Coordinates of C-alpha atoms in Angstrom, one line a residue:
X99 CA 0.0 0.0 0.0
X100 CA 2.8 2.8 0.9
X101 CA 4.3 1.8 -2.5
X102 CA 1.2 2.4 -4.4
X103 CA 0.5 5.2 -2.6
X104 CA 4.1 6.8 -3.3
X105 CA 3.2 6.0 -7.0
X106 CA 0.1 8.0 -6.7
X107 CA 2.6 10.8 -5.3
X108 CA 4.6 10.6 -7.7
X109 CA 1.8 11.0 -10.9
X110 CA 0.3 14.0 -8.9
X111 CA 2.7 16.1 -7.2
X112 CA 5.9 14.9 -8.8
X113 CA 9.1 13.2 -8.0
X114 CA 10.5 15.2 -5.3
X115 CA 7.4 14.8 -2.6
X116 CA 7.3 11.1 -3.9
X117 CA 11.5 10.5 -3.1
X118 CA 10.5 12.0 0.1
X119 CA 7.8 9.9 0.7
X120 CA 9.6 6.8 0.3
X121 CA 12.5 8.2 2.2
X122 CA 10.3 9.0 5.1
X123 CA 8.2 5.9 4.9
X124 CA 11.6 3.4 4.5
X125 CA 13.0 5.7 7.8
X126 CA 10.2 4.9 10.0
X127 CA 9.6 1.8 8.9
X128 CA 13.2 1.0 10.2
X129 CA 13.2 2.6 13.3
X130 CA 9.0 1.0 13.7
X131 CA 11.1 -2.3 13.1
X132 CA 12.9 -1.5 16.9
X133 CA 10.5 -0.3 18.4
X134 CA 8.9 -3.9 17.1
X135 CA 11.6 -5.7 18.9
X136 CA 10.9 -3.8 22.2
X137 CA 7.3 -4.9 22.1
X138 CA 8.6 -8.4 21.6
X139 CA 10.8 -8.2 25.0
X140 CA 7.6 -6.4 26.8
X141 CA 5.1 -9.2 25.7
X142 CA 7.9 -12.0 26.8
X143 CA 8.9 -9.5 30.0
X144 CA 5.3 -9.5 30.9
X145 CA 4.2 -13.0 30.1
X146 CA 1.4 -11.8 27.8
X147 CA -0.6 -14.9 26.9
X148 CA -0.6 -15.3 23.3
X149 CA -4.2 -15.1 22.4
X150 CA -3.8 -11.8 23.6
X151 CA -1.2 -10.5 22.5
X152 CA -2.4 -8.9 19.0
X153 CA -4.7 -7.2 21.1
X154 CA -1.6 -5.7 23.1
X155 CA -0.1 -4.8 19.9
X156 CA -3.0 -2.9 18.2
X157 CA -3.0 -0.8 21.4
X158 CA 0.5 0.0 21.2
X159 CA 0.2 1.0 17.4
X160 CA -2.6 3.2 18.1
X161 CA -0.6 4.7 20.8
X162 CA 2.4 4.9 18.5
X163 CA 0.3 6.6 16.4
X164 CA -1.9 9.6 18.6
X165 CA 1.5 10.5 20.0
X166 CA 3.6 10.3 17.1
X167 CA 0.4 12.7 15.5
X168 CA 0.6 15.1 18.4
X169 CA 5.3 15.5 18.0
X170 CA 4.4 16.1 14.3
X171 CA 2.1 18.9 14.8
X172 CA 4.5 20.1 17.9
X173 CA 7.3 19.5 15.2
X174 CA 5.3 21.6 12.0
X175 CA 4.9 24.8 14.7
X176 CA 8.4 24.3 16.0
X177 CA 9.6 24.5 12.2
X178 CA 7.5 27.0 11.2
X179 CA 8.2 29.4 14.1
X180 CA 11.8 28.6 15.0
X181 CA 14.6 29.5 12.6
X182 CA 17.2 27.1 14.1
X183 CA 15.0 24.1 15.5
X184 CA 17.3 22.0 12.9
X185 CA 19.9 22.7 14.5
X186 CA 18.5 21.4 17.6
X187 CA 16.7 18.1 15.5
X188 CA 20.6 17.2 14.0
X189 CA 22.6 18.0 17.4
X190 CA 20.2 15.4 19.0
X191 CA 19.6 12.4 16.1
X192 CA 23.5 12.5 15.8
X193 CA 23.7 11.9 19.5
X194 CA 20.9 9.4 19.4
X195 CA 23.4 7.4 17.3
X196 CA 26.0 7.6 19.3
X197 CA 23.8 6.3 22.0
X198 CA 22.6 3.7 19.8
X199 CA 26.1 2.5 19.4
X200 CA 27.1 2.0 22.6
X201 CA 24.2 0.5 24.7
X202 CA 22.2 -2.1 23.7
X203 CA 19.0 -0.4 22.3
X204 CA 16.4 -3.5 22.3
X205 CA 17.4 -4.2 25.6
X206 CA 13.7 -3.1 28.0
X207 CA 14.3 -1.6 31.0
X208 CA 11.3 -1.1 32.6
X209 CA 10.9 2.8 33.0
X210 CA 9.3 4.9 36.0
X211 CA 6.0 5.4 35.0
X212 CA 5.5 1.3 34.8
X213 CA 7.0 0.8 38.1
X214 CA 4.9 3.6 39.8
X215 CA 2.1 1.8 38.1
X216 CA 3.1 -1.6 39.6
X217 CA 4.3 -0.5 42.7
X218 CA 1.9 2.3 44.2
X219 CA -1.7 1.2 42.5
X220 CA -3.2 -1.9 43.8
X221 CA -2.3 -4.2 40.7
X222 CA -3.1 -8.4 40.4
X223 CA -0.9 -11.0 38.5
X224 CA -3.9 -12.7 37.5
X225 CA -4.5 -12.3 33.5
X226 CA -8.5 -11.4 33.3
X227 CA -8.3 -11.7 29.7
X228 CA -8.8 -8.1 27.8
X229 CA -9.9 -6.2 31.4
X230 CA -7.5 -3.5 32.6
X231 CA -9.9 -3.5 35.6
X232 CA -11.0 -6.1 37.7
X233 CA -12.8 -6.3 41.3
X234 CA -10.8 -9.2 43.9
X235 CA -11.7 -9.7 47.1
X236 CA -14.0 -6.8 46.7
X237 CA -11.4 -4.5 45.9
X238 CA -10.4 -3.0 42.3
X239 CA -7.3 -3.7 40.9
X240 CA -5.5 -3.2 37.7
X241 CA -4.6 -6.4 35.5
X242 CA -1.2 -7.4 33.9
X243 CA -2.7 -5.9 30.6
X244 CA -3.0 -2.5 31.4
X245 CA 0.5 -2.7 32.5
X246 CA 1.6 -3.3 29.9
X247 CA -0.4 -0.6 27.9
X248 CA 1.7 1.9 30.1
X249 CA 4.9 -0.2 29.0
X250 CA 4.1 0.3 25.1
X251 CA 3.1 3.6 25.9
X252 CA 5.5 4.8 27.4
X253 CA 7.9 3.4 25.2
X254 CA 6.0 5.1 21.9
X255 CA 7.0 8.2 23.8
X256 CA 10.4 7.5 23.4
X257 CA 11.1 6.5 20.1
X258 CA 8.6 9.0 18.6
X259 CA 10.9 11.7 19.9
X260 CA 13.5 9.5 17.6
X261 CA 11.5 9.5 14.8
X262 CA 9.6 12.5 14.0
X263 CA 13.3 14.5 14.0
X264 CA 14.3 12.1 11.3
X265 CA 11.5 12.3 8.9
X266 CA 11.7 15.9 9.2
X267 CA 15.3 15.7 8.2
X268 CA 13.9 14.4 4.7
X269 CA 10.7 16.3 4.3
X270 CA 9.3 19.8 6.1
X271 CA 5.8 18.8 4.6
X272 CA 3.2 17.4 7.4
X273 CA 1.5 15.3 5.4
X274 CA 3.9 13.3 4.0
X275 CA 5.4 13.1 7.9
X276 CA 1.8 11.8 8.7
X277 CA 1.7 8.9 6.4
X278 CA 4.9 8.1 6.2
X279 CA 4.2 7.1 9.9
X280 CA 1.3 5.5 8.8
X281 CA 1.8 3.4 6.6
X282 CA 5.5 2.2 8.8
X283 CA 3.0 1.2 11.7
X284 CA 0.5 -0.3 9.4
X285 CA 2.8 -3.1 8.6
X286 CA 4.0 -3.7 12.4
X287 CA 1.0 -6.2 13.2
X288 CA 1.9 -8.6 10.2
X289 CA 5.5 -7.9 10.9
X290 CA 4.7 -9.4 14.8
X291 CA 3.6 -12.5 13.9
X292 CA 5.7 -13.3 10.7
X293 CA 9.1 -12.5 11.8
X294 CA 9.4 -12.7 15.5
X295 CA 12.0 -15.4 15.7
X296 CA 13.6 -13.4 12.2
X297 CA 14.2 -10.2 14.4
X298 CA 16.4 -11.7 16.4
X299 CA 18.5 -12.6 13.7
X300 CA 19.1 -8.8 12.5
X301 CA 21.8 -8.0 15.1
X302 CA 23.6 -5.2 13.4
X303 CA 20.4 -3.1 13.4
X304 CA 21.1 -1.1 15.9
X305 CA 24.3 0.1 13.9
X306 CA 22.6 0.3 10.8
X307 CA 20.2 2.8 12.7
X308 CA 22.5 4.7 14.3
X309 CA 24.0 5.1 11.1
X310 CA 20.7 6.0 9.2
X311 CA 19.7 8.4 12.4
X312 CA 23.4 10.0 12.0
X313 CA 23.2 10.5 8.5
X314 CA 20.2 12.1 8.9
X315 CA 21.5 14.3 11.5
X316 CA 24.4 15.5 9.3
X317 CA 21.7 16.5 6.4
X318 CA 19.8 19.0 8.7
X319 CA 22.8 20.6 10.2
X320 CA 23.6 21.1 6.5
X321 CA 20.3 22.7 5.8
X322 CA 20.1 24.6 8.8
X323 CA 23.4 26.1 7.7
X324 CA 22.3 26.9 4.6
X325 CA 19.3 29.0 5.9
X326 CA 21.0 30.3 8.7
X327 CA 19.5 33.5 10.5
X328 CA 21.2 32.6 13.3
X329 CA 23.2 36.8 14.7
X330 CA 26.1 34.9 15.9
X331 CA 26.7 32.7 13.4
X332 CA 27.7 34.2 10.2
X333 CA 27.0 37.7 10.8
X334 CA 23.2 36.0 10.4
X335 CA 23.7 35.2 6.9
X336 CA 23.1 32.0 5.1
X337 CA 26.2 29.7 5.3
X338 CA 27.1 28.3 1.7
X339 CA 27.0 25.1 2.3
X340 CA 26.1 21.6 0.5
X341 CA 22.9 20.6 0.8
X342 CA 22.0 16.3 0.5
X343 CA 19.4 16.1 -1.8
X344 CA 16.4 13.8 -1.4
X345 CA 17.3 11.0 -3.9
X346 CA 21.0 10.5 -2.2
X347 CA 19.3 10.1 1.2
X348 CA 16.8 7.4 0.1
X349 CA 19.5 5.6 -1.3
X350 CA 21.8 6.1 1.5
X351 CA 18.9 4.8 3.5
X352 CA 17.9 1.7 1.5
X353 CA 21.6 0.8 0.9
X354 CA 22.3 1.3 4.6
X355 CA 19.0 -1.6 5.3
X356 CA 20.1 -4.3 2.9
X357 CA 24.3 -4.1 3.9
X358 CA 22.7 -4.3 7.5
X359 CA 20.0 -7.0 6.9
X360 CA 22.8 -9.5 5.0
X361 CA 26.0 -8.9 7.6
X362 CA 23.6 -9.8 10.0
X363 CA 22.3 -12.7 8.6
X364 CA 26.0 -13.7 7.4
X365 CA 27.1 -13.5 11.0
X366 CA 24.3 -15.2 12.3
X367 CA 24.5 -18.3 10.0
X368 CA 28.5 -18.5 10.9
X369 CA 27.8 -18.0 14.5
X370 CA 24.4 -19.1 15.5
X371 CA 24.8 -18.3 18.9
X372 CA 25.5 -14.6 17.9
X373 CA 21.2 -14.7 17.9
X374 CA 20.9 -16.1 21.1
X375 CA 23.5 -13.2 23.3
X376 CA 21.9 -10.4 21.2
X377 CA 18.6 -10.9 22.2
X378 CA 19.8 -11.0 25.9

């Protein structure tokens, strides 16, 4: 669908919004992939019966989804009323890969908004199926389930304050941020089921992100050089500087996904167990 789609950008509005379209989409698609992997630890962290676990997911998509909606309108005003925010979006992806780098990034930690929740509201280890709710011993008490709604939740937060920086490192347009996002979450419920035991496999992704998110970084530094208003900086004058255009990035970006997807399953197939301590 986000192919046709991009084809139907691409007859109406041209090549340029249709590159970054597919740009955008093949970003957060990436990055969705990870933040895939972290729901995988949280179901297995959490002992989410299966039958209910694509349940579990469609509420963390939709999550992923209202709060990645609300940083792109934040992200649209900031743009549109802050000369230098791209100064601020590159200073922070290119840190984010360093980051990524040197801590394992699909390792769960569980943050403290889930332990409040476990630890100061009355909360039962008993699965009542789809309830977040339930009354024991004539008392109400939050299930497993909505604890781990505040787990996906509050892990959405995080990597859509990845995300939406990237995406508006390849396009300043809204609506092609919107979909892009979209259409990457679209695919995630599929993507659960089909290649849960294949995600483990891809243990270079991190690098390959960090190296996409970098990227990235690098390009809006660039571009906020080049529009520079900035007093300080130039005298306030436009630094005359190279700008990456939209068609290098996207095949920066799918180049970057295919060396990463390969070395990792190269490495895996000689060394099996490299799998196994990834996933750790």
């Amino acid at each position: 669908l986000a192919i046709l789609f991009g084809l139907w950008i691409l007859v109406d509005y041209g090549g340029s919004y249709a590159g970054e379209f597919y740009a955008g989409w093949l970003t957060e698609y990436s990055l969705s992939v990870d933040n895939l992997f972290v729901f995988i630890i949280i179901m297995s962290r959490f002992g989410v019966p299966r039958k209910f676990q694509q349940e579990a997911l469609m509420v963390g998509i939709i999550l992923a989804l209202v709060f990645r909606a609300v940083f792109i309108a934040v992200g649209a005003v900031a743009i549109d009323r802050i000369s230098w925010i791209f100064y601020l979006f590159g200073a922070f992806l290119i840190y984010t890969a360093w980051t990524l780098t040197r801590h394992d990034d699909e390792e769960y930690k569980e943050n403290r908004l889930v332990t409040f929740t476990q630890t100061h509201l009355n909360a039962t280890d008993q699965w009542h199926g789809l309830k977040l709710v339930v009354k024991e011993n004539g008392s109400r008490v939050i299930t497993p389930m909505l604890v781990v709604i505040v787990a996906l939740g509050s892990t959405d937060i995080l990597f859509a304050l990845d995300s939406i920086p990237a995406i508006y490192g390849l396009t300043e347009e809204p609506y092609l941020v919107l979909t892009a996002n979209i259409f990457a979450l679209m695919g995630l419920r599929q993507l659960y089921f089909l290649l849960g035991g294949l995600l483990d496999r891809l243990i270079y992704l991190s690098y390959g992100l960090a190296f996409i998110l970098a990227f990235i970084g690098v390009k809006l530094v660039l571009h906020a050089l080049h529009e520079n208003e900035l007093p300080f900086l130039n005298g306030g004058e436009h630094v005359p500087v190279p700008e990456i255009p939209t068609l290098l990035s996207l095949g920066v970006i799918i180049v970057t996904l295919v060396v990463t997807a390969v070395a990792s399953l190269i490495k895996v197939r000689k060394d099996p167990e490299a799998a196994q301590s990834s996933s750790l």
